[in-house]
Amino acid sequence: MKDNRVMRKPLFNPGGDTEVKNRRLINFNTTNINDFNNMKYEWVSDWYRQAMNNFWIPEEINMNQDKSDYPMLPPEERTAYDKILSFLVYLDSLQSANLPNISQFITANEVNLCLAIQAFQECIHSQSYSYMLDTICNPTERNDILYQWKTDAHLLKRNEFIGNLYNEFIEKQDKERFLRVCIANFILEGIYFYSGFMFFYNLGRNGKMPGSVQEIRYINRDENTHLWLFRNILKELRTEEPELFDERHLAMLGDMIREGVEQEIAWGRYVIGNQIQGLNEQMVEDYIRYLGNLRYSSLGLGTLYPGYEKEPESMRWVSQYADANMVKTDFFEARSTAYAKSTAIEDDL
Ligand SMILES: [Fe+2]
Ligand SMILES: [Fe+2]
């Protein structure tokens, strides 16, 4: 019978294999030595440099206007802000807790390095939410937002879907569950954050909560690299474990991404609906289906939602806010915020 187990990586392992060409993402006899000159997965060098250059500090962003804007937001906009932030708090907390679990079963030290940096960035994201909440509301309101899944059934349902997928791999480590946890990560990084991001960017284009918007832009920039990391992990996995990408598994993968998309749309309807100035349900739905296509095709799998291949005209502004490298459309600084720490953390709103 075929062995489908994924083995926990050894720690102190003097008898480990030092041959770069033998290295594999899973089930390799690793020494755990961080050798930056001998990487099997060459994309790691670029990824590592980009992730390091993206370093930022949440408190360096000025939140003064947000403090006065927040109490003045229309009630539906303020409720959406709270619920979306609550979901983001959960996602980043779960990421920082789960990435080390995944890393325990990855046997390529250069990829372990990336996952450690990603986990660190998720901690910064969590801290940025804390800073935002500390600035705009009192401790009671803050706690209410942090734990809103205790009273909001829709939010709990959302958290359960991704939480259960992560738990599956904690309970048993086989190759299929490993694939599923990687896809869950890919969906989280590439789809789940986006109705949240678009809500914040919509506030931004209406001149509201500029500090929160800037925090989210830095988070979004990091999330793009996380998406890049998991896309590459999935691509390498496809080369090394081709049986995991047979027809049955590909159908499962498509179903998971479709489920993620539908959940995100349902969530958008619930938190944004047709009550927020500048957004409506149709815009959210069109954009999330487009994102589903983008993610699916980036894995080399084609189209998931025919008719949604292009970025919707009505949502152009989302990627203009989200892309830190688009110099001319950088509304805040009129120049690139990437690749240079001094400009990346500058904030003179
Ligand atoms: Fe994050
Ligand atoms: Fe992330």
Coordinates of C-alpha atoms and ligand atoms in Angstrom, one line a residue:
M1 CA 0.0 0.0 0.0
K2 CA 1.2 3.5 -0.8
D3 CA 2.5 5.5 2.1
N4 CA 0.6 8.8 2.2
R5 CA 2.0 10.0 5.5
V6 CA 3.7 13.4 5.9
M7 CA 6.4 13.0 8.4
R8 CA 7.3 15.7 11.0
K9 CA 10.8 17.0 10.1
P10 CA 13.7 15.9 12.3
L11 CA 15.3 18.6 14.4
F12 CA 18.9 17.8 15.5
N13 CA 19.8 15.5 12.7
P14 CA 23.6 15.0 12.1
G15 CA 22.8 12.2 9.7
G16 CA 20.7 14.4 7.5
D17 CA 21.1 14.6 3.7
T18 CA 23.1 17.6 2.5
E19 CA 22.5 17.1 -1.2
V20 CA 20.6 20.0 -2.6
K21 CA 19.2 18.1 -5.5
N22 CA 17.6 15.5 -3.2
R23 CA 15.8 18.2 -1.2
R24 CA 12.0 18.0 -1.2
L25 CA 9.1 20.0 0.3
I26 CA 7.9 17.1 2.4
N27 CA 9.4 13.8 3.7
F28 CA 13.1 14.8 3.1
N29 CA 15.8 13.9 5.6
T30 CA 16.7 17.6 6.3
T31 CA 19.7 18.9 8.4
N32 CA 17.8 22.2 9.1
I33 CA 21.0 24.1 8.2
N34 CA 20.1 27.5 6.7
D35 CA 22.4 27.7 3.8
F36 CA 21.6 30.8 1.7
N37 CA 24.1 29.8 -1.0
N38 CA 22.6 26.5 -1.8
M39 CA 18.9 26.7 -2.3
K40 CA 16.9 24.2 -4.3
Y41 CA 13.9 26.6 -4.7
E42 CA 15.5 29.5 -6.5
W43 CA 12.4 31.8 -6.2
V44 CA 13.1 31.9 -2.5
S45 CA 15.9 34.5 -2.9
D46 CA 13.6 37.0 -4.5
W47 CA 10.8 36.3 -2.1
Y48 CA 13.1 36.7 0.9
R49 CA 14.5 40.0 -0.3
Q50 CA 11.0 41.4 -1.0
A51 CA 9.6 40.2 2.3
M52 CA 12.5 41.8 4.2
N53 CA 12.1 45.1 2.3
N54 CA 8.5 45.2 3.2
F55 CA 9.2 45.6 6.9
W56 CA 7.0 48.3 8.5
I57 CA 5.9 49.5 11.9
P58 CA 2.1 50.0 12.6
E59 CA 2.6 52.9 15.1
E60 CA 4.4 55.0 12.5
I61 CA 1.1 55.6 10.7
N62 CA -0.8 58.6 11.9
M63 CA -4.3 57.8 13.1
N64 CA -5.4 61.3 14.2
Q65 CA -8.1 61.7 11.6
D66 CA -9.5 58.2 12.2
K67 CA -10.0 59.1 15.8
S68 CA -12.4 61.9 14.9
D69 CA -13.9 60.1 11.8
Y70 CA -14.8 56.8 13.5
P71 CA -17.6 58.2 15.8
M72 CA -19.0 60.2 12.8
L73 CA -19.3 57.2 10.4
P74 CA -22.9 56.4 9.4
P75 CA -24.0 53.4 11.6
E76 CA -24.0 50.9 8.7
E77 CA -20.4 51.9 7.8
R78 CA -19.3 51.7 11.4
T79 CA -20.9 48.3 11.8
A80 CA -19.2 47.1 8.6
Y81 CA -15.8 48.5 9.9
D82 CA -16.2 46.6 13.1
K83 CA -17.3 43.3 11.6
I84 CA -14.6 43.3 8.8
L85 CA -11.9 44.2 11.3
S86 CA -13.1 41.4 13.6
F87 CA -12.8 38.9 10.7
L88 CA -9.3 40.2 9.8
V89 CA -8.2 40.0 13.5
Y90 CA -9.3 36.3 13.5
L91 CA -7.6 35.5 10.2
D92 CA -4.2 37.0 11.1
S93 CA -4.3 35.4 14.6
L94 CA -5.0 32.0 13.1
Q95 CA -2.3 32.5 10.5
S96 CA 0.3 33.4 13.1
A97 CA -0.7 30.3 15.1
N98 CA -0.9 27.8 12.3
L99 CA 2.1 28.6 10.0
P100 CA 4.6 27.1 12.5
N101 CA 2.4 23.9 12.4
I102 CA 2.7 23.7 8.6
S103 CA 6.4 24.5 8.8
Q104 CA 6.9 21.4 11.1
F105 CA 6.2 19.2 8.1
I106 CA 8.1 21.2 5.5
T107 CA 11.6 19.7 4.9
A108 CA 13.2 22.4 2.7
N109 CA 15.0 24.9 5.1
E110 CA 14.7 27.8 2.6
V111 CA 10.9 27.4 2.7
N112 CA 10.9 27.1 6.5
L113 CA 12.7 30.5 6.5
C114 CA 9.9 32.1 4.4
L115 CA 7.2 30.7 6.6
A116 CA 8.9 32.1 9.7
I117 CA 9.0 35.6 8.1
Q118 CA 5.4 35.2 7.1
A119 CA 4.4 34.2 10.6
F120 CA 6.3 37.3 11.9
Q121 CA 4.4 39.5 9.5
E122 CA 1.0 38.1 10.6
C123 CA 2.0 39.1 14.1
I124 CA 2.6 42.7 12.9
H125 CA -0.8 42.6 11.2
S126 CA -2.4 41.5 14.5
Q127 CA -0.6 44.3 16.3
S128 CA -1.7 46.9 13.7
Y129 CA -5.4 46.0 14.3
S130 CA -4.7 46.4 18.0
Y131 CA -3.2 49.8 17.5
M132 CA -6.1 50.9 15.3
L133 CA -8.6 49.8 17.9
D134 CA -6.7 51.3 20.8
T135 CA -6.8 54.6 18.9
I136 CA -10.4 54.8 17.8
C137 CA -12.4 53.1 20.5
N138 CA -12.5 52.3 24.2
P139 CA -11.4 48.9 25.7
T140 CA -15.0 47.6 26.0
E141 CA -15.7 48.3 22.3
R142 CA -12.3 46.9 21.4
N143 CA -13.0 43.6 23.2
D144 CA -16.4 43.4 21.5
I145 CA -14.8 43.7 18.1
L146 CA -12.0 41.1 18.9
Y147 CA -14.5 38.5 20.0
Q148 CA -17.5 39.3 17.8
W149 CA -17.7 35.7 16.5
K150 CA -19.1 34.8 20.0
T151 CA -22.3 36.8 19.2
D152 CA -22.3 36.9 15.4
A153 CA -23.4 33.6 13.9
H154 CA -22.4 34.5 10.3
L155 CA -18.9 35.4 11.5
L156 CA -18.5 32.2 13.5
K157 CA -19.6 30.2 10.4
R158 CA -16.9 31.9 8.4
N159 CA -14.2 31.3 11.0
E160 CA -15.3 27.6 11.3
F161 CA -14.7 26.8 7.6
I162 CA -11.1 27.8 7.6
G163 CA -10.5 26.8 11.2
N164 CA -11.7 23.3 10.6
L165 CA -9.5 22.9 7.5
Y166 CA -6.5 23.9 9.6
N167 CA -7.5 21.6 12.4
E168 CA -7.8 18.6 10.0
F169 CA -4.1 18.8 9.4
I170 CA -3.3 19.1 13.1
E171 CA -5.3 15.9 13.8
K172 CA -3.7 13.8 11.1
Q173 CA -0.9 14.5 8.7
D174 CA -1.3 12.8 5.4
K175 CA -0.6 14.2 1.9
E176 CA -4.2 15.0 1.0
R177 CA -4.6 17.0 4.2
F178 CA -1.3 18.7 3.5
L179 CA -2.6 19.7 0.1
R180 CA -5.9 20.9 1.7
V181 CA -4.1 23.1 4.3
C182 CA -2.0 24.7 1.6
I183 CA -5.0 25.5 -0.5
A184 CA -6.8 26.8 2.6
N185 CA -3.9 29.2 3.1
F186 CA -4.0 30.2 -0.6
I187 CA -7.7 31.0 -0.3
L188 CA -7.3 32.9 2.9
E189 CA -4.4 35.0 1.5
G190 CA -5.8 35.5 -1.9
I191 CA -9.6 35.8 -1.5
Y192 CA -10.7 36.1 2.1
F193 CA -9.0 39.4 2.8
Y194 CA -10.4 41.1 -0.2
S195 CA -13.9 42.2 0.7
G196 CA -12.3 43.7 3.8
F197 CA -9.6 45.4 1.8
M198 CA -12.1 46.8 -0.7
F199 CA -14.2 48.2 2.1
F200 CA -11.2 50.0 3.6
Y201 CA -10.1 51.3 0.1
N202 CA -13.7 52.6 -0.4
L203 CA -13.5 54.5 2.8
G204 CA -10.2 55.9 1.5
R205 CA -11.6 57.1 -1.8
N206 CA -14.4 58.8 0.2
G207 CA -11.8 60.6 2.3
K208 CA -12.5 58.7 5.5
M209 CA -10.3 56.8 8.0
P210 CA -7.0 57.5 6.1
G211 CA -4.8 55.9 8.9
S212 CA -6.8 52.7 8.8
V213 CA -6.5 52.7 5.0
Q214 CA -2.8 53.1 5.1
E215 CA -2.4 50.3 7.7
I216 CA -4.4 48.0 5.4
R217 CA -2.3 48.9 2.4
Y218 CA 0.8 47.8 4.1
I219 CA -0.9 44.6 5.2
N220 CA -2.2 44.0 1.7
R221 CA 1.4 44.4 0.4
D222 CA 2.5 41.7 2.8
E223 CA -0.4 39.4 1.9
N224 CA 0.6 39.6 -1.7
T225 CA 3.9 38.0 -0.9
H226 CA 2.2 35.4 1.3
L227 CA 0.0 34.5 -1.7
W228 CA 3.1 34.3 -3.9
L229 CA 4.7 32.0 -1.3
F230 CA 1.8 29.5 -1.2
R231 CA 1.3 29.6 -4.9
N232 CA 4.9 28.5 -5.3
I233 CA 4.6 25.9 -2.6
L234 CA 1.6 24.4 -4.5
K235 CA 3.5 24.5 -7.8
E236 CA 6.5 22.7 -6.4
L237 CA 4.2 20.2 -4.7
R238 CA 2.6 19.5 -8.1
T239 CA 6.1 18.7 -9.5
E240 CA 7.2 16.6 -6.6
E241 CA 3.9 14.8 -5.8
P242 CA 2.0 14.7 -9.1
E243 CA -0.5 12.1 -7.8
L244 CA -1.8 14.9 -5.5
F245 CA -2.9 16.7 -8.6
D246 CA -4.9 14.0 -10.3
E247 CA -8.4 14.5 -11.5
R248 CA -10.0 13.7 -8.2
H249 CA -7.7 16.1 -6.3
L250 CA -8.1 18.9 -8.9
A251 CA -11.9 18.6 -8.6
M252 CA -11.5 18.9 -4.8
L253 CA -9.2 21.9 -5.3
G254 CA -11.7 23.6 -7.6
D255 CA -14.5 22.9 -5.1
M256 CA -12.5 24.5 -2.2
I257 CA -11.8 27.6 -4.2
R258 CA -15.4 27.9 -5.3
E259 CA -16.6 27.4 -1.7
G260 CA -14.1 30.1 -0.6
V261 CA -15.4 32.5 -3.3
E262 CA -19.1 31.9 -2.4
Q263 CA -18.4 32.4 1.3
E264 CA -16.7 35.7 0.6
I265 CA -19.6 36.9 -1.6
A266 CA -22.1 35.9 1.1
W267 CA -20.0 37.7 3.7
G268 CA -19.8 40.8 1.4
R269 CA -23.6 40.8 1.1
Y270 CA -23.9 40.5 4.9
V271 CA -21.4 43.2 5.9
I272 CA -21.5 45.6 3.0
G273 CA -24.8 44.9 1.2
N274 CA -26.2 47.9 -0.6
Q275 CA -26.0 50.4 2.2
I276 CA -22.4 51.6 2.0
Q277 CA -21.8 54.7 -0.1
G278 CA -19.7 53.7 -3.1
L279 CA -20.2 50.0 -2.9
N280 CA -23.0 47.5 -3.6
E281 CA -23.6 43.7 -3.7
Q282 CA -23.1 43.4 -7.4
M283 CA -19.7 45.1 -7.3
V284 CA -18.5 42.8 -4.5
E285 CA -19.8 39.7 -6.2
D286 CA -18.2 40.6 -9.6
Y287 CA -14.9 41.4 -8.0
I288 CA -14.7 38.3 -5.8
R289 CA -15.5 36.0 -8.8
Y290 CA -12.8 37.8 -10.8
L291 CA -10.4 37.1 -7.9
G292 CA -11.4 33.5 -7.8
N293 CA -10.5 33.2 -11.5
L294 CA -7.2 35.0 -11.0
R295 CA -6.2 32.7 -8.2
Y296 CA -7.3 29.5 -10.0
S297 CA -5.6 30.4 -13.2
S298 CA -2.4 31.4 -11.3
L299 CA -2.1 27.7 -10.4
G300 CA -2.2 26.9 -14.1
L301 CA -5.7 25.5 -13.9
G302 CA -7.7 27.8 -16.2
T303 CA -11.0 29.6 -15.6
L304 CA -13.3 28.9 -12.7
Y305 CA -16.0 31.5 -13.5
P306 CA -16.4 32.1 -17.2
G307 CA -17.3 35.7 -17.9
Y308 CA -15.3 37.0 -15.0
E309 CA -11.8 36.9 -16.5
K310 CA -11.3 40.7 -16.5
E311 CA -11.0 43.1 -13.5
P312 CA -14.5 44.8 -13.4
E313 CA -14.3 48.4 -14.6
S314 CA -16.2 49.6 -11.5
M315 CA -13.5 48.1 -9.2
R316 CA -10.3 49.5 -10.8
W317 CA -9.7 51.6 -7.8
V318 CA -9.2 48.5 -5.6
S319 CA -6.0 47.4 -7.3
Q320 CA -4.8 51.0 -7.6
Y321 CA -4.9 51.2 -3.8
A322 CA -3.6 47.7 -3.4
D323 CA -0.6 47.8 -5.7
A324 CA 2.2 49.5 -3.8
N325 CA 4.4 49.5 -6.9
M326 CA 2.0 51.5 -9.1
V327 CA 3.8 54.8 -8.7
K328 CA 1.4 57.1 -10.5
T329 CA -1.6 55.7 -8.8
D330 CA -0.2 55.8 -5.3
F331 CA -2.8 58.2 -3.8
F332 CA -0.9 58.7 -0.6
E333 CA 2.7 59.4 -1.6
A334 CA 2.7 59.7 -5.4
R335 CA 5.6 57.3 -5.4
S336 CA 6.4 53.7 -4.8
T337 CA 6.3 52.5 -1.2
A338 CA 8.1 49.2 -2.0
Y339 CA 11.8 48.3 -2.0
A340 CA 12.9 51.1 0.2
K341 CA 12.4 51.1 3.9
S342 CA 12.8 54.9 4.3
T343 CA 9.8 55.6 2.0
A344 CA 7.8 52.5 3.0
I345 CA 7.4 53.7 6.6
E346 CA 7.2 57.4 5.9
D347 CA 3.8 58.7 6.7
D348 CA 2.8 62.3 6.6
L349 CA -1.0 62.1 6.2
Ligands
FE1 FE -1.8 39.0 7.5
FE2 FE -0.9 36.5 5.3

